[in-house]
XYZ file of C-alpha atoms in Angstrom:
555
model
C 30.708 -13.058 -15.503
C 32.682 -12.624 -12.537
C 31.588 -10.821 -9.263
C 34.670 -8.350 -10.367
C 34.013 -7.632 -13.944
C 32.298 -4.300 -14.623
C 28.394 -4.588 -15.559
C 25.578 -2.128 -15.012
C 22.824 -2.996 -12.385
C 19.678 -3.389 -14.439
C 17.232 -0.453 -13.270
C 13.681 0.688 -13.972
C 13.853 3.389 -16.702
C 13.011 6.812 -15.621
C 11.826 9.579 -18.110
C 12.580 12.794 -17.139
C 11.611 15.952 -19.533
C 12.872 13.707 -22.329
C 15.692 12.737 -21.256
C 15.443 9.046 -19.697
C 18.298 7.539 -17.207
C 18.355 4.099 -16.003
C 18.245 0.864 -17.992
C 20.285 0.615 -21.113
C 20.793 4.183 -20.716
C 24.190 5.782 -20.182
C 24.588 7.497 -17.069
C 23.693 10.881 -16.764
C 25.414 13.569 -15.393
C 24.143 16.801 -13.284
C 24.613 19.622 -11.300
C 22.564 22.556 -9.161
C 22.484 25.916 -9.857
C 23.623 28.540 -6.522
C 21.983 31.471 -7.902
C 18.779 32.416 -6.354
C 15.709 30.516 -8.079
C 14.165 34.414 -7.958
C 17.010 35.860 -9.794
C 15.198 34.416 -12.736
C 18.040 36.482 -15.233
C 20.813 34.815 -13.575
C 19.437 31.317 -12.969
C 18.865 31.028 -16.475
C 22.337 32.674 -17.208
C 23.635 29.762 -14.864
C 21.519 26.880 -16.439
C 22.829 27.701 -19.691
C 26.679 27.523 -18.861
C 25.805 24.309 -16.961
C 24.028 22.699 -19.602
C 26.723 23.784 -21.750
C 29.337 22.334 -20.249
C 27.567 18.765 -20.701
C 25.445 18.500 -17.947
C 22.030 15.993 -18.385
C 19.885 17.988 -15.719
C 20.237 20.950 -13.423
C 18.558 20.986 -10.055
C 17.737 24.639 -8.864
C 16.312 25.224 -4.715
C 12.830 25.985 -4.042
C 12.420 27.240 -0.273
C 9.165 28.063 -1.100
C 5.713 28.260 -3.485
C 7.057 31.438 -5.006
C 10.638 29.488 -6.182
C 8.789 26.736 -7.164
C 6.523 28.853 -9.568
C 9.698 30.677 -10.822
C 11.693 27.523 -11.873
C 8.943 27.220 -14.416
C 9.252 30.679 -15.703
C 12.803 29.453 -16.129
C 11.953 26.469 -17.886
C 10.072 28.223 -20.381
C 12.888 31.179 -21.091
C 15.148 28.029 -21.436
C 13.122 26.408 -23.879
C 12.644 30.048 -25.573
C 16.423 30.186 -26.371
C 16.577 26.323 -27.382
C 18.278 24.796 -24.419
C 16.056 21.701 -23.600
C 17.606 20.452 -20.086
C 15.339 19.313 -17.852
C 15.211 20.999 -14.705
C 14.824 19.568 -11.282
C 13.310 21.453 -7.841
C 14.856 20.864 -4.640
C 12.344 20.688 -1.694
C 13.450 20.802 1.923
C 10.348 21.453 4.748
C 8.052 22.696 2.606
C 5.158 20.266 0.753
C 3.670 23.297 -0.294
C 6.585 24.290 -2.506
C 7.248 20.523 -3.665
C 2.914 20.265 -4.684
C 3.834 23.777 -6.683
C 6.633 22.426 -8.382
C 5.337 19.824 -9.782
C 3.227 21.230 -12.091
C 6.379 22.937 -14.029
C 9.344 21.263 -13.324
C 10.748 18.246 -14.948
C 11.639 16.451 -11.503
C 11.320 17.554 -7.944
C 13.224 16.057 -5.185
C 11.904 15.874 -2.055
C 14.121 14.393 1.170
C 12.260 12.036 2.991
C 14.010 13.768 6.462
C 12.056 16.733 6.512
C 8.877 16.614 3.733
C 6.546 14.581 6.664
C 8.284 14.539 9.486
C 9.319 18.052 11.426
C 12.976 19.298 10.698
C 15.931 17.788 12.958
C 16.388 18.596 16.552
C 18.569 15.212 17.704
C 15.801 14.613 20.278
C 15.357 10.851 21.478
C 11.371 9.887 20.557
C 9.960 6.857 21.835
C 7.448 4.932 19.861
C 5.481 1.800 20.452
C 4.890 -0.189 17.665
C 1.313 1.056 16.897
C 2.460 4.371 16.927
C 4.853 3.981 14.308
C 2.699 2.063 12.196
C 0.629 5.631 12.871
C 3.609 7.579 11.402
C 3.450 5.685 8.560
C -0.203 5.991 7.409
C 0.749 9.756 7.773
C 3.289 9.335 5.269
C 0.846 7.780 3.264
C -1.965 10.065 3.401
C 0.746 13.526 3.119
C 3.135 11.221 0.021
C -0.102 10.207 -1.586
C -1.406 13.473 -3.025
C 2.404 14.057 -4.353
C 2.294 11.402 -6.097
C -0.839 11.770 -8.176
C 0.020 15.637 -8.813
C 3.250 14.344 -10.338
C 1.643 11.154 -12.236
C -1.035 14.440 -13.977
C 1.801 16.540 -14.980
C 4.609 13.227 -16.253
C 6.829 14.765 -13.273
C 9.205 12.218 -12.089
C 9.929 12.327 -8.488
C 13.870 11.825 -6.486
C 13.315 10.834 -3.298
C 16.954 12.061 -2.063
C 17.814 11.359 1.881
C 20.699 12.355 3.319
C 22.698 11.644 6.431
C 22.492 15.510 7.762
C 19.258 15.554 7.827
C 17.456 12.247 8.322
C 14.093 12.252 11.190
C 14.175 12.577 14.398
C 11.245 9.705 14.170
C 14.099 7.214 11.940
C 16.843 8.600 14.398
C 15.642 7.609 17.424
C 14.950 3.943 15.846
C 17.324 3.031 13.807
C 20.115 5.908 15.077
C 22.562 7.751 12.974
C 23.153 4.460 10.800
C 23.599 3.551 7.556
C 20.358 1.084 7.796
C 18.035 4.104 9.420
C 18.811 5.952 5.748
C 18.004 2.688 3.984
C 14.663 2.766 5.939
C 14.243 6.483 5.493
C 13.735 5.917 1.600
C 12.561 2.345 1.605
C 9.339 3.975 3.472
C 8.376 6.616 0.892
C 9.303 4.006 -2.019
C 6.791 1.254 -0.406
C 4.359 3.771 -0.835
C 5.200 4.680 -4.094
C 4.894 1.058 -5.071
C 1.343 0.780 -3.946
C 0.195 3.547 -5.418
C 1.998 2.061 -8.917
C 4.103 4.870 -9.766
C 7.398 4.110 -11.032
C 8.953 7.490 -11.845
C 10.734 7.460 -9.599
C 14.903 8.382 -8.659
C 16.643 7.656 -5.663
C 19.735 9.612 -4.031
C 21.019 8.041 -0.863
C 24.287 10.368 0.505
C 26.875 11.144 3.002
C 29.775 13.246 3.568
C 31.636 10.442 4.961
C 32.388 8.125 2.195
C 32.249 5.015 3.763
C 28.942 5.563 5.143
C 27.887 6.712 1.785
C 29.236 3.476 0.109
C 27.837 0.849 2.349
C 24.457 2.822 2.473
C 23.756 2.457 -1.358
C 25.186 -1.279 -1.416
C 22.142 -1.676 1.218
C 19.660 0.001 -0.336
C 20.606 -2.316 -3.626
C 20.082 -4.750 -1.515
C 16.780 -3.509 0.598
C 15.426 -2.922 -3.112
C 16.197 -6.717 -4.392
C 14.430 -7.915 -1.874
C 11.171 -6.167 -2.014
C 11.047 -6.898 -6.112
C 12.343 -3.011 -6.480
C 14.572 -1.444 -8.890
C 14.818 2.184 -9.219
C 17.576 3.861 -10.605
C 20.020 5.456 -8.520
C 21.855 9.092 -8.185
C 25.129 8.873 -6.684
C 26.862 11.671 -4.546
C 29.204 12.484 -1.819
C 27.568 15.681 -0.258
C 29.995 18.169 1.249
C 33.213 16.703 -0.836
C 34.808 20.297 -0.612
C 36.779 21.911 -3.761
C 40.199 21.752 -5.208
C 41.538 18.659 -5.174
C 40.195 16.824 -2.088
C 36.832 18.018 -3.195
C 37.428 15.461 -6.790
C 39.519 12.456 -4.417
C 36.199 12.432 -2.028
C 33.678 12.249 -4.630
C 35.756 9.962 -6.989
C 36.325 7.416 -4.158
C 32.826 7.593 -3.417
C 31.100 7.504 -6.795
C 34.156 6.121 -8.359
C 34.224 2.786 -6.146
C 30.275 2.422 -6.646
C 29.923 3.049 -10.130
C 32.853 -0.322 -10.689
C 30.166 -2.277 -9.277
C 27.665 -1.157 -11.888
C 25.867 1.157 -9.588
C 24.668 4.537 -10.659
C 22.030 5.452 -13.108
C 23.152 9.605 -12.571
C 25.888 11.153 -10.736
C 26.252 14.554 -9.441
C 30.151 15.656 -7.991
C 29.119 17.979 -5.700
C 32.199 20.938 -5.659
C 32.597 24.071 -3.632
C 33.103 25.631 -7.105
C 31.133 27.149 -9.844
C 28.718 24.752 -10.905
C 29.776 23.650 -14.162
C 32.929 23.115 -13.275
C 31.546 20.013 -11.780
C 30.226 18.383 -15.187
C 33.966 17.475 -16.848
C 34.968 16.062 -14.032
C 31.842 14.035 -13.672
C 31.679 12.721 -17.180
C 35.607 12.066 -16.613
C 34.055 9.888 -14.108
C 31.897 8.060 -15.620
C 34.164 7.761 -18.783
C 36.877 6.203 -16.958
C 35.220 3.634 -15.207
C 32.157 3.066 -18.337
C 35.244 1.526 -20.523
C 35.335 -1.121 -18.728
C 32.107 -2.755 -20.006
C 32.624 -5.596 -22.899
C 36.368 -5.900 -21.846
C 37.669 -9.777 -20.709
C 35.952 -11.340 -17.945
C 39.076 -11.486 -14.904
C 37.313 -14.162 -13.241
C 37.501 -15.025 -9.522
C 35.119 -15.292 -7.262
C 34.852 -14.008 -3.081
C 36.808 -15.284 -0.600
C 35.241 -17.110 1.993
C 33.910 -15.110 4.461
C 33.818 -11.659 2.869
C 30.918 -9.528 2.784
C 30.639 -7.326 0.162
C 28.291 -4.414 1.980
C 30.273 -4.208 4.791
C 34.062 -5.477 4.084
C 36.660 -6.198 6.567
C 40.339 -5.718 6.036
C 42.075 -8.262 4.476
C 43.830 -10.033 6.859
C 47.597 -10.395 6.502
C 50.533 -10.826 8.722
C 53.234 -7.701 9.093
C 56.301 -7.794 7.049
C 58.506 -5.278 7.316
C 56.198 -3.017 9.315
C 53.499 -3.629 6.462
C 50.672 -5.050 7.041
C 48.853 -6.777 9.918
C 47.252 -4.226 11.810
C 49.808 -1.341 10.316
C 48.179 1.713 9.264
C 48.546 1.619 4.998
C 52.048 2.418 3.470
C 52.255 5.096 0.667
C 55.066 3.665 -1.423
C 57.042 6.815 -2.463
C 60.600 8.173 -1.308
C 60.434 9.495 1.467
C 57.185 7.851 2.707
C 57.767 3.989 2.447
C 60.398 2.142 0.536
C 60.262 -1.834 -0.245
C 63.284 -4.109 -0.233
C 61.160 -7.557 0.484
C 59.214 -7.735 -2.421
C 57.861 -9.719 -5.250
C 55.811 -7.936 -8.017
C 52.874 -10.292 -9.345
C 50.825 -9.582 -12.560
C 47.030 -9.733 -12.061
C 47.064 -10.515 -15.842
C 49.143 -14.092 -15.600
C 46.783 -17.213 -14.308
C 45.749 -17.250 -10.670
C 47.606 -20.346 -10.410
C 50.830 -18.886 -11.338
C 50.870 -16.242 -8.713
C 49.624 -18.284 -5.736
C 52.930 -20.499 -7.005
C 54.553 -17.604 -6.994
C 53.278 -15.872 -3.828
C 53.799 -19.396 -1.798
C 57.702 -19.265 -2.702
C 57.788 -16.112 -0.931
C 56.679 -16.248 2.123
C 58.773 -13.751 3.427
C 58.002 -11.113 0.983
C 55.309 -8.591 0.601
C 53.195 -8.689 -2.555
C 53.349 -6.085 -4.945
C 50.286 -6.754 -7.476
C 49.991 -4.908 -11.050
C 47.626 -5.729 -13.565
C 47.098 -4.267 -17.727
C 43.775 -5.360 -17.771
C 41.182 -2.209 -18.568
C 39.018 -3.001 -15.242
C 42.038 -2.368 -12.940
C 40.932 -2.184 -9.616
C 38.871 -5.228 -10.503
C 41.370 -7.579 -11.824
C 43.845 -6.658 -8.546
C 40.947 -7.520 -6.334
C 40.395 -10.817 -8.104
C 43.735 -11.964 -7.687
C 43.769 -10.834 -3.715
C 40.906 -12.855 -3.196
C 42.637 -15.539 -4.935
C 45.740 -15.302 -2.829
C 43.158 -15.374 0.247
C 41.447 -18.124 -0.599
C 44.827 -20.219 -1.378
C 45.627 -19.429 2.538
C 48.523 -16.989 1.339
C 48.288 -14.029 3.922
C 51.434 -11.722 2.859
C 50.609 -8.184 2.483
C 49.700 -7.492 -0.668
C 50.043 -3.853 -2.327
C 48.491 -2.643 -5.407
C 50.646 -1.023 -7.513
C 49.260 1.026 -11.118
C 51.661 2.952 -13.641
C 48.848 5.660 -14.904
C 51.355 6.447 -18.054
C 51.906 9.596 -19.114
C 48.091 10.510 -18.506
C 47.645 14.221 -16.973
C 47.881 14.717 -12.842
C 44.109 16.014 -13.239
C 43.595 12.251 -14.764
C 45.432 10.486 -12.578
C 44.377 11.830 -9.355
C 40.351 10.558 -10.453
C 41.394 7.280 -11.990
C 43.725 6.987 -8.684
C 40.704 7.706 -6.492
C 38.586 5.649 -8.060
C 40.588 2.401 -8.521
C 42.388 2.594 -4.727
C 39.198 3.869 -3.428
C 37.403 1.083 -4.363
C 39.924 -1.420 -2.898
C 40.965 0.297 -0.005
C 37.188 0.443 0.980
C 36.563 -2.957 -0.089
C 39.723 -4.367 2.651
C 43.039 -4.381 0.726
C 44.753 -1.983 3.173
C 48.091 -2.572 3.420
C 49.119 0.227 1.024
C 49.104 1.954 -2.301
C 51.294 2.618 -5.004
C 50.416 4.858 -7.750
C 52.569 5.575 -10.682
C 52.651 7.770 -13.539
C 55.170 9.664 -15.835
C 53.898 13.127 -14.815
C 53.926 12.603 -11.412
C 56.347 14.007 -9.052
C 56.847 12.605 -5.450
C 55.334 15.390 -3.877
C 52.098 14.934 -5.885
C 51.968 10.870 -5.774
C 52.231 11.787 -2.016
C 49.555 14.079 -2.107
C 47.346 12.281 -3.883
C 47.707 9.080 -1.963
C 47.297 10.614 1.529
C 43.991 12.605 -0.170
C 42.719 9.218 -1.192
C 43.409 7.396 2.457
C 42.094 10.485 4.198
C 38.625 10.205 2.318
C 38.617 6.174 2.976
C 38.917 7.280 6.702
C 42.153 5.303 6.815
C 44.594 7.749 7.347
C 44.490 10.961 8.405
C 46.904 13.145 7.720
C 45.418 17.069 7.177
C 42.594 18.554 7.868
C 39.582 17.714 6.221
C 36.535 20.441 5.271
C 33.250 19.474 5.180
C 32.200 21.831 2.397
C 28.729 21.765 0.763
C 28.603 23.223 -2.653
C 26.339 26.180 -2.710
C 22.548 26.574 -3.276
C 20.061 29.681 -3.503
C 19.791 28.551 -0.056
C 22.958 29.501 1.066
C 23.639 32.480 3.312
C 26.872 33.795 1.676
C 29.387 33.850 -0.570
C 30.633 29.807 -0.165
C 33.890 29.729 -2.092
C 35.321 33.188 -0.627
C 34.496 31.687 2.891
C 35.878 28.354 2.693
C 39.138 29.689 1.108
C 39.427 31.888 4.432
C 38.632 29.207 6.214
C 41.184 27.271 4.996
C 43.780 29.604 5.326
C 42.906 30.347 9.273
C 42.671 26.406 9.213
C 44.709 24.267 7.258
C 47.599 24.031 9.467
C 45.818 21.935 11.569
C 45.972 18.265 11.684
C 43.544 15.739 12.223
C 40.114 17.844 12.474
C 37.335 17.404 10.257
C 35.544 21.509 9.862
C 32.359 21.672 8.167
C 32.063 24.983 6.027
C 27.954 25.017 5.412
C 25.680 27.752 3.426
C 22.541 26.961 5.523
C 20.483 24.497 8.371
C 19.170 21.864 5.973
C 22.075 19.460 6.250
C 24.455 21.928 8.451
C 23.561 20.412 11.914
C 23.479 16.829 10.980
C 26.453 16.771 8.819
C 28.351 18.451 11.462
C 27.738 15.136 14.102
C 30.897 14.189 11.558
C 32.774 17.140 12.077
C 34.780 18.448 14.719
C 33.670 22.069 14.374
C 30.969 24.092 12.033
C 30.608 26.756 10.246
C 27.048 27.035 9.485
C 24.890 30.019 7.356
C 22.367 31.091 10.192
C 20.770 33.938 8.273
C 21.979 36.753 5.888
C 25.806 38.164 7.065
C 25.218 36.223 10.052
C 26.527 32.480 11.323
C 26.239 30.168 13.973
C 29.279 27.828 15.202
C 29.013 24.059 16.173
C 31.453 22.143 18.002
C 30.510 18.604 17.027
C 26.527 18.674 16.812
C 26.396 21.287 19.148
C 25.342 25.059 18.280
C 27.931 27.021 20.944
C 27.677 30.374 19.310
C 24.707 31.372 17.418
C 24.014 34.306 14.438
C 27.066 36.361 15.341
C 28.431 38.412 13.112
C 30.497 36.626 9.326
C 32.961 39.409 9.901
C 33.563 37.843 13.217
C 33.090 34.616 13.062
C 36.691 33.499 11.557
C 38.636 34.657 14.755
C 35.582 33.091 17.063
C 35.881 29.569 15.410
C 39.341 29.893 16.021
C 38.960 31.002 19.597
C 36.412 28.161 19.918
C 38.964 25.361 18.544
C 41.417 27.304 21.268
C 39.403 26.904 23.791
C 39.145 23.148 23.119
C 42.792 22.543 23.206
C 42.554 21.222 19.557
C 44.763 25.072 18.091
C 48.206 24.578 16.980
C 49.977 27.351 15.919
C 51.023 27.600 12.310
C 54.979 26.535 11.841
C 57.084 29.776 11.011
């Protein structure tokens, strides 16, 4: 096997209300109701159309004991009317609600942010080192109980953190890094562990993909070396809708999910929620076919670390590569006259022959091996390691596969190699693909990288019985007051749990504050507070105004 070809990370098996993920076990796909848990009619109603649509679980919120209780009045009219999907709870600040749920739910996630430790405020602590040993024992003694109330009932537990709402206890010692999120979990799994209870999921997200991505690569890796290996729920929280919504979350899950990492995957859209389950399980489809195909060897080039990569480095031809933003290929984007296609199919050996008689010419690489992204970033390495530094460019002819297709397949092979250091550009091909679209799509997938940004982005999470109002009416006005802009990231949030702490990555927020009302952020900051949602449109704008970040809309 090569450290490119597509195999599954070997996890602990998880049983959860009969329906195990992790180990030889295909992964599993989900979504999360956003009806509330006490509309027990509707929920069900919801559950139904979700499980219908394919889905493996469905997660429903529990702010409280009372939600808790009525997910498993849910569960049993479910059962009732033969529909056997397991159901998850969602806890945020509230052990009582978590201790409730266990006793009738198939799963209950808990987020490691907020289930000990006091909700975010982005104050600085200070700790000596007894005193966060202290900390600890009290996650111990408050985790403990949890545990044995799920091992009673056969309730598996997720242990989901995310980067809005991590401690202000891991905060203020490890910051707002990918390695204090790896610490939030690796605390509540150690504990786990010694209490010998293995039921156990982890979720480990961001709305910024690259955080995401490196974040799970070092949990993998936190996990290895403590003799760990829980299965894993991938997710990009906040992805949006439409089409960015599916390019965020397939770069995301897409890129992680080549390296055989992901037990369960959840793409979390500002859209009904099982209209997230085909695209998942397109997902997963795409990227699954890749196991059993031809090995496409290769192996690392020296120096390159696989958690964090750097670009590949590479010296400019033509105004491509170096330290040149990437190049869409695509009339009136980029053009290439200086060029040399190679086939990630022939023999290494060939194209580094090839590639040295050409000094002068950038490398356009194409490959018809399954595992494309893989074989493409075989051959780069390759090309590395043989001391060629031309710019190289992947370049993959999707057929005559559907736009819907091609834009997830797109995102998940260039994702993957754009985030893993082959920058220099992207070429995407396909028969039904106009230019407008192959544009489109390609700035959508540099945008979510981080590498290129070229519209604005929204911040969107995806709707909950948490959330404060209607979330797809609001971001669509949001976007239409917005989406002229360039350059700003707006976050477009039903409720507090991960509204302040996903905004730190957003320029401005739109947060649910309580029923009809709102409160704007700029950045992390709360500058207007519960006014008014039939006022808040024309305030965010005023606020963005008022920061000299407004544009007016071309006529």
């Amino acid at each position: 096997m090569s450290v490119f070809d597509y195999q599954r990370r070997l996890s602990r098996e998880v049983n959860i209300g009969g329906v195990p993920l992790g180990g030889s076990n295909p992964v599993r796909v989900q979504s999360m109701t956003n009806t509330s848990t006490m509309d027990t009619d509707g929920s069900v109603a919801q559950c139904k159309r979700i499980a219908d649509a394919g889905a493996h679980y469905v997660r429903l919120t529990a702010q409280g004991v009372r939600e808790a209780e009525n997910i498993g009045i849910i569960r049993n009219r479910l059962r009732e009317e033969g529909y056997t999907v397991p159901l998850v709870a969602d806890i945020h600040f509230n052990p009582r609600a978590a201790f409730a749920a266990a006793e009738v739910t198939d799963k209950v996630r808990i987020n490691p942010g907020n289930f000990v430790d006091p909700g975010r405020t982005f104050k600085k602590l200070e700790y000596t080192d007894a005193e966060y040993s202290a900390e600890l024992d009290r996650i111990d003694k408050a985790f403990s109980p949890f545990i044995e109330v799920c091992r009673q009932h056969s309730t598996a537990i997720r242990i989901g953190v995310n980067h809005g709402s991590l401690s202000d206890r891991i905060m203020s010692r490890y910051g707002d890094t990918p390695a204090g999120m790896v610490e939030s979990a690796m605390e509540f799994l150690r504990v786990a562990v010694k209490r010998e209870f293995f039921d156990i999921v982890i979720s480990i997200k961001a709305s910024n993909v690259v955080v995401m991505v490196e974040t799970v690569r070092r949990l993998v890796k936190a996990m290895e070396a403590e003799g760990m290996s829980f299965p894993l729920h991938l997710g990009v929280t906040e992805a949006g809708d439409g089409e960015d919504g599916r390019v965020k979350s397939a770069v995301g899950i897409g890129t992680l999910l080549a390296e055989g990492i992901g037990d369960t995957i959840r793409v979390s859209l500002s859209e009904d929620p099982e209209a997230e389950i085909p695209v998942a399980k397109a997902l997963v489809d795409y990227i699954c076919a890749r196991g059993g195909s031809p090995s496409v060897g290769g192996e690392y080039a020296p120096g390159y670390n696989p958690v964090m990569p750097q670009r590949r480095k590479s010296t400019a031809i033509a105004g491509i590569g170096g330290d040149n933003i990437p190049a869409v290929i695509a009339d009136g984007e980029t053009t290439l006259d200086c060029y040399v296609t190679l086939d990630a199919a022939d023999t290494a050996e060939s194209n580094i022959a090839l590639a040295k008689a050409n000094p002068d010419k950038i490398l356009v690489v194409t490959t018809s091996h399954i595992n494309r992204s893989g074989s493409i970033q075989a051959l780069a390495h390759s090309l590395t390691t043989a001391g060629i530094d031309n710019p190289v460019i992947p370049m993959i002819d999707y057929g005559d596969a559907p736009v819907e297709d091609v834009t997830l397949m797109a995102a998940a092979d260039f994702g993957a190699m754009l985030l893993n250091g082959i920058r220099d550009g992207i070429w995407i091909k396909g028969d039904r693909l106009d230019n407008a679209t192959t544009v489109r799509i390609a700035l959508g997938i540099l945008q979510a990288t981080r590498l290129r940004i070229s519209k604005t982005e929204y911040i969107a999470c995806p709707g909950c019985g948490r959330t404060l109002f209607d979330l797809q009416s609001t971001l669509k006005a949001v976007k239409e007051a917005t989406s002229h802009l360039k350059g700003l990231k707006i976050g477009v949030m039903g409720c507090i749990v991960n509204g302040p702490g996903e905004m730190a990555d957003a320029d401005y927020g739109y947060v649910g504050a309580a029923s009809g009302h709102v409160s704007l952020y700029k950045n992390k900051e709360c500058v207007e507070k519960n006014i008014p949602q039939s006022e808040a449109i024309p305030r965010l704008i005023a606020l963005i105004k008022s920061s000299g970040d407004w544009q007016e809309p071309a006529n």
